[in-house]
Amino acid sequence: MTEVLEAQTERGSDVTRISHWIGGRSVAGESGRSGPVFNPATGQQTGAVDFASIEEVDRAVKAAREAFPGWRATSLSKRSELLFRMRETFHQHREDLARILTAEHGKVLSDALGEVARGLEVIEYACGVPTLLKGEYSEQASTGIDVYSIRQPVGVVAGITPFNFPAMVPMWMFAPAIACGNTFILKPSEKDPSASLLIAKLLHEVGIPDGVFNVVHGDKVAVDGLLDHPDVDAVSFVGSTPVAKYIYERGTKAGKRVQALAGAKNHMVVLPDADVDQAADAAVSAGYGSAGERCMAISVVVVVGDVADRLVGAIQERLPKVKVGNGLDEGVEMGPLITREHRDRVASFIDKGREAGATVVADGRESAPDGEGFFLNPSLLDNVKPDMDVYLEEIFGPVLGVVRVDTYDEAVRLVNENSYGNGTAIFTRDGGVARQFQFDVQAGMVGINVPIPVPVAYYSFGGWKDSLFGSSHIYGPEGISFYTRGKVVTSRWPDPATSKVDLGFPQTR
Ligand code: NAD
């Protein structure tokens, strides 16, 4: 199933050329610009991804626009059948996809399989599109008049996605968008772009008509081309906060519907009554899983009261046991970071924390695997204060901070005063306090003794504050609503004998 990629491997080179997918086929880029793609576990360049020009973006938009009338007219039962087939095909090829994710992102294979599985859940939800698009009907709203609502696709949708979930986040977008009758253009992260091509190939095999799903690779040029294009109707974005804000502002200024999911700084509050071992297991799993490169990763542990020493000790004890290495190797639990630059930036927070007065409990640079891979082992900073950079900035790597506070109120204030509001979690055995936390806390996704509360596919995913620009969360019911426009029809079948001119405003009674 990797033949699309293999076919493009340049003769005599180990570097694979990664091209666009437009109108149902692979299209080599002609802009003359490209970017390097690495295997982060070895540090070697494995790919060169074409960067689209404005003309190439325009070609993809044209393909999507031309495919739209036929696709939106395709019956719901046919679309549903294709989605069921999509589910089966992606399920069969889940390991092919996962291997590509590990090779370009670095996450361990089991985690990559988990990513595909969570994306598949959204395809499964989209299989129910005939039910999801059902409207409402009011008979005899006025005498002889019926009123009903329908939902119709918005048109051409662009999806711009981050490096950390190169399969799942596109699946969050294209599955509901296509199910609702839209056509789609994916602009994946240029850091790990190959999964998008396997996705395109699989959708082609499934029988999704040419032009319904397209991929343009690239950087800001391609993104701006999509944001400014008059024939793109809606934009879904997932990525960092500064870019999300930019996408939202530029896209809405150009008259598009935009949802932009952004960065995070997720707090895990641990109360004195919590099970310390359970909380430590959760902090390590959620802090260092996928090398901390998850938007729902726990980045700050807020410990309340005198449980702090025990909890920090329990986390510290677990760190040397986390096996770091190449994600394809048996038993490895944590892989490298995405690029050398990102690894160095993440590691710099260890020094920044120390200089600002935090206690460095574990410095992951000391134990990182040898070689050219972009590794950083789990790192832990205690006594972090809310005015430190290490607390304020999204680190997006395996550097976990611990903030000690005296009371529950202080803990909640800390979470609520943070500029981000993506996910948060509380660990306690007290149901009443957990319920109060759910009421008080300003974040879009809350876990109660669950450290990574990514909602199941039939709820929607999204944050508050600087973690979201626009009003719509992604997938689930809000995804269906974002990818459709409502229409209300008021209908009368009058008896011609009763017809007359009436210039008054329509009355219902
Ligand atoms: P990023 O913002 O750098 O890139 C995301 C996308 O935007 C990529 O496709 C990239 O090519 C494009 N892009 C980057 N800079 C741009 C610019 N100046 N103009 C136009 N387009 C630009 O994000 P990333 O580093 O790929 O991903 C990590 C970030 O994504 C983290 O901040 C993480 O929290 C966030 N994220 C958020 C969620 C969520 O659901 N809230 C989920 C996953 C990741």
Tab-separated table of N, CA, C and O in Angstrom, residues 353-405:
chain	number	residue	atom	x	y	z
A	353	GLY	N	13.689	26.906	33.347
A	353	GLY	CA	13.032	26.623	34.621
A	353	GLY	C	14.023	26.731	35.766
A	353	GLY	O	13.753	27.390	36.785
A	354	ARG	N	15.193	26.121	35.590
A	354	ARG	CA	16.213	26.149	36.658
A	354	ARG	C	16.598	27.599	36.963
A	354	ARG	O	16.630	28.014	38.132
A	355	GLU	N	16.845	28.369	35.905
A	355	GLU	CA	17.267	29.770	36.099
A	355	GLU	C	16.193	30.590	36.807
A	355	GLU	O	16.493	31.502	37.565
A	356	ALA	N	14.929	30.224	36.587
A	356	ALA	CA	13.842	30.997	37.204
A	356	ALA	C	13.537	30.509	38.622
A	356	ALA	O	12.685	31.072	39.306
A	357	GLY	N	14.207	29.446	39.074
A	357	GLY	CA	14.031	29.001	40.465
A	357	GLY	C	13.310	27.675	40.633
A	357	GLY	O	13.088	27.229	41.763
A	358	ALA	N	12.928	27.013	39.525
A	358	ALA	CA	12.283	25.692	39.651
A	358	ALA	C	13.346	24.638	39.990
A	358	ALA	O	14.540	24.854	39.763
A	359	THR	N	12.894	23.530	40.559
A	359	THR	CA	13.817	22.444	40.901
A	359	THR	C	13.809	21.423	39.770
A	359	THR	O	12.738	20.901	39.418
A	360	VAL	N	14.990	21.151	39.194
A	360	VAL	CA	15.046	20.158	38.120
A	360	VAL	C	15.170	18.773	38.764
A	360	VAL	O	16.211	18.403	39.293
A	361	VAL	N	14.071	18.026	38.722
A	361	VAL	CA	14.057	16.687	39.327
A	361	VAL	C	14.629	15.665	38.342
A	361	VAL	O	15.323	14.729	38.730
A	362	ALA	N	14.337	15.850	37.059
A	362	ALA	CA	14.893	14.957	36.039
A	362	ALA	C	15.204	15.787	34.804
A	362	ALA	O	14.358	16.560	34.339
A	363	ASP	N	16.443	15.641	34.294
A	363	ASP	CA	16.873	16.353	33.084
A	363	ASP	C	17.033	15.308	31.983
A	363	ASP	O	17.991	14.536	31.982
A	364	GLY	N	16.084	15.296	31.065
A	364	GLY	CA	16.030	14.246	30.039
A	364	GLY	C	17.170	14.282	29.050
A	364	GLY	O	17.339	13.356	28.262
A	365	ARG	N	17.974	15.344	29.062
A	365	ARG	CA	19.114	15.393	28.140
A	365	ARG	C	20.184	14.404	28.571
A	365	ARG	O	20.946	13.897	27.766
A	366	GLU	N	20.228	14.162	29.905
A	366	GLU	CA	21.317	13.330	30.440
A	366	GLU	C	21.166	11.870	30.040
A	366	GLU	O	22.152	11.153	29.909
A	367	SER	N	19.906	11.421	29.877
A	367	SER	CA	19.688	9.988	29.636
A	367	SER	C	19.211	9.685	28.227
A	367	SER	O	18.924	8.533	27.894
A	368	ALA	N	19.138	10.705	27.356
A	368	ALA	CA	18.569	10.489	26.004
A	368	ALA	C	19.423	9.497	25.202
A	368	ALA	O	20.644	9.471	25.358
A	369	PRO	N	18.766	8.676	24.344
A	369	PRO	CA	19.518	7.699	23.543
A	369	PRO	C	20.584	8.380	22.673
A	369	PRO	O	20.400	9.516	22.235
A	370	ASP	N	21.682	7.653	22.444
A	370	ASP	CA	22.750	8.182	21.583
A	370	ASP	C	22.283	8.203	20.135
A	370	ASP	O	21.285	7.577	19.792
A	371	GLY	N	23.037	8.864	19.299
A	371	GLY	CA	22.734	8.872	17.860
A	371	GLY	C	22.206	10.215	17.416
A	371	GLY	O	22.223	11.190	18.173
A	372	GLU	N	21.727	10.221	16.164
A	372	GLU	CA	21.310	11.473	15.541
A	372	GLU	C	19.811	11.758	15.726
A	372	GLU	O	19.298	12.754	15.227
A	373	GLY	N	19.089	10.830	16.370
A	373	GLY	CA	17.644	11.009	16.548
A	373	GLY	C	17.344	12.207	17.444
A	373	GLY	O	18.184	12.629	18.240
A	374	PHE	N	16.115	12.718	17.325
A	374	PHE	CA	15.747	13.950	18.040
A	374	PHE	C	15.142	13.617	19.411
A	374	PHE	O	13.978	13.932	19.684
A	375	PHE	N	15.935	12.951	20.244
A	375	PHE	CA	15.397	12.434	21.503
A	375	PHE	C	15.597	13.392	22.674
A	375	PHE	O	16.607	14.098	22.759
A	376	LEU	N	14.640	13.341	23.561
A	376	LEU	CA	14.765	13.984	24.876
A	376	LEU	C	13.988	13.092	25.834
A	376	LEU	O	12.795	12.844	25.624
A	377	ASN	N	14.644	12.625	26.867
A	377	ASN	CA	13.944	11.735	27.809
A	377	ASN	C	13.016	12.535	28.724
A	377	ASN	O	13.129	13.760	28.810
A	378	PRO	N	12.128	11.839	29.440
A	378	PRO	CA	11.205	12.547	30.333
A	378	PRO	C	11.942	13.449	31.309
A	378	PRO	O	12.923	13.035	31.939
A	379	SER	N	11.453	14.678	31.398
A	379	SER	CA	12.070	15.679	32.272
A	379	SER	C	11.001	16.205	33.219
A	379	SER	O	9.835	16.340	32.825
A	380	LEU	N	11.426	16.505	34.452
A	380	LEU	CA	10.459	16.913	35.476
A	380	LEU	C	10.981	18.123	36.237
A	380	LEU	O	12.117	18.117	36.729
A	381	LEU	N	10.141	19.157	36.324
A	381	LEU	CA	10.486	20.356	37.082
A	381	LEU	C	9.497	20.523	38.222
A	381	LEU	O	8.283	20.539	37.992
A	382	ASP	N	10.019	20.662	39.433
A	382	ASP	CA	9.150	20.879	40.608
A	382	ASP	C	9.237	22.358	41.009
A	382	ASP	O	10.121	23.085	40.551
A	383	ASN	N	8.316	22.753	41.868
A	383	ASN	CA	8.282	24.136	42.381
A	383	ASN	C	8.221	25.177	41.263
A	383	ASN	O	8.865	26.227	41.328
A	384	VAL	N	7.468	24.847	40.232
A	384	VAL	CA	7.239	25.804	39.141
A	384	VAL	C	6.254	26.860	39.644
A	384	VAL	O	5.308	26.543	40.377
A	385	LYS	N	6.503	28.105	39.284
A	385	LYS	CA	5.609	29.210	39.696
A	385	LYS	C	4.898	29.781	38.468
A	385	LYS	O	5.449	29.768	37.360
A	386	PRO	N	3.685	30.317	38.692
A	386	PRO	CA	2.874	30.770	37.545
A	386	PRO	C	3.472	31.898	36.726
A	386	PRO	O	3.004	32.154	35.615
A	387	ASP	N	4.508	32.568	37.223
A	387	ASP	CA	5.081	33.638	36.393
A	387	ASP	C	6.276	33.149	35.564
A	387	ASP	O	6.886	33.931	34.840
A	388	MET	N	6.603	31.878	35.642
A	388	MET	CA	7.764	31.374	34.896
A	388	MET	C	7.365	31.036	33.450
A	388	MET	O	6.263	30.542	33.205
A	389	ASP	N	8.319	31.219	32.528
A	389	ASP	CA	8.057	30.866	31.116
A	389	ASP	C	7.634	29.406	30.983
A	389	ASP	O	6.780	29.062	30.170
A	390	VAL	N	8.271	28.563	31.771
A	390	VAL	CA	7.998	27.133	31.681
A	390	VAL	C	6.545	26.822	32.042
A	390	VAL	O	5.966	25.837	31.581
A	391	TYR	N	5.918	27.708	32.821
A	391	TYR	CA	4.496	27.562	33.133
A	391	TYR	C	3.628	28.234	32.066
A	391	TYR	O	2.603	27.687	31.648
A	392	LEU	N	4.057	29.395	31.615
A	392	LEU	CA	3.190	30.198	30.746
A	392	LEU	C	3.149	29.697	29.308
A	392	LEU	O	2.128	29.778	28.637
A	393	GLU	N	4.295	29.160	28.825
A	393	GLU	CA	4.363	28.795	27.401
A	393	GLU	C	3.993	27.342	27.158
A	393	GLU	O	4.260	26.476	27.992
A	394	GLU	N	3.414	27.104	25.983
A	394	GLU	CA	3.169	25.717	25.588
A	394	GLU	C	4.518	25.118	25.172
A	394	GLU	O	5.157	25.604	24.237
A	395	ILE	N	4.953	24.075	25.874
A	395	ILE	CA	6.273	23.490	25.588
A	395	ILE	C	6.154	22.441	24.487
A	395	ILE	O	6.981	22.343	23.607
A	396	PHE	N	5.116	21.632	24.537
A	396	PHE	CA	4.835	20.597	23.538
A	396	PHE	C	5.968	19.574	23.442
A	396	PHE	O	6.453	19.242	22.360
A	397	GLY	N	6.357	19.090	24.605
A	397	GLY	CA	7.404	18.076	24.664
A	397	GLY	C	7.413	17.442	26.046
A	397	GLY	O	6.593	17.787	26.904
A	398	PRO	N	8.361	16.521	26.281
A	398	PRO	CA	8.328	15.746	27.532
A	398	PRO	C	8.948	16.476	28.724
A	398	PRO	O	9.850	15.958	29.380
A	399	VAL	N	8.511	17.691	28.974
A	399	VAL	CA	8.959	18.456	30.146
A	399	VAL	C	7.707	18.787	30.961
A	399	VAL	O	6.895	19.620	30.564
A	400	LEU	N	7.579	18.099	32.067
A	400	LEU	CA	6.378	18.247	32.904
A	400	LEU	C	6.715	19.147	34.094
A	400	LEU	O	7.763	18.982	34.721
A	401	GLY	N	5.827	20.102	34.399
A	401	GLY	CA	6.052	20.997	35.536
A	401	GLY	C	5.094	20.670	36.670
A	401	GLY	O	3.957	20.265	36.431
A	402	VAL	N	5.570	20.862	37.903
A	402	VAL	CA	4.706	20.667	39.069
A	402	VAL	C	4.574	22.002	39.790
A	402	VAL	O	5.577	22.643	40.118
A	403	VAL	N	3.324	22.436	39.992
A	403	VAL	CA	3.059	23.652	40.760
A	403	VAL	C	2.399	23.211	42.066
A	403	VAL	O	1.435	22.441	42.049
A	404	ARG	N	2.920	23.681	43.186
A	404	ARG	CA	2.356	23.306	44.491
A	404	ARG	C	1.449	24.428	44.996
A	404	ARG	O	1.852	25.597	44.995
A	405	VAL	N	0.235	24.085	45.390
A	405	VAL	CA	-0.679	25.083	45.958
A	405	VAL	C	-1.276	24.525	47.253
A	405	VAL	O	-1.178	23.320	47.518
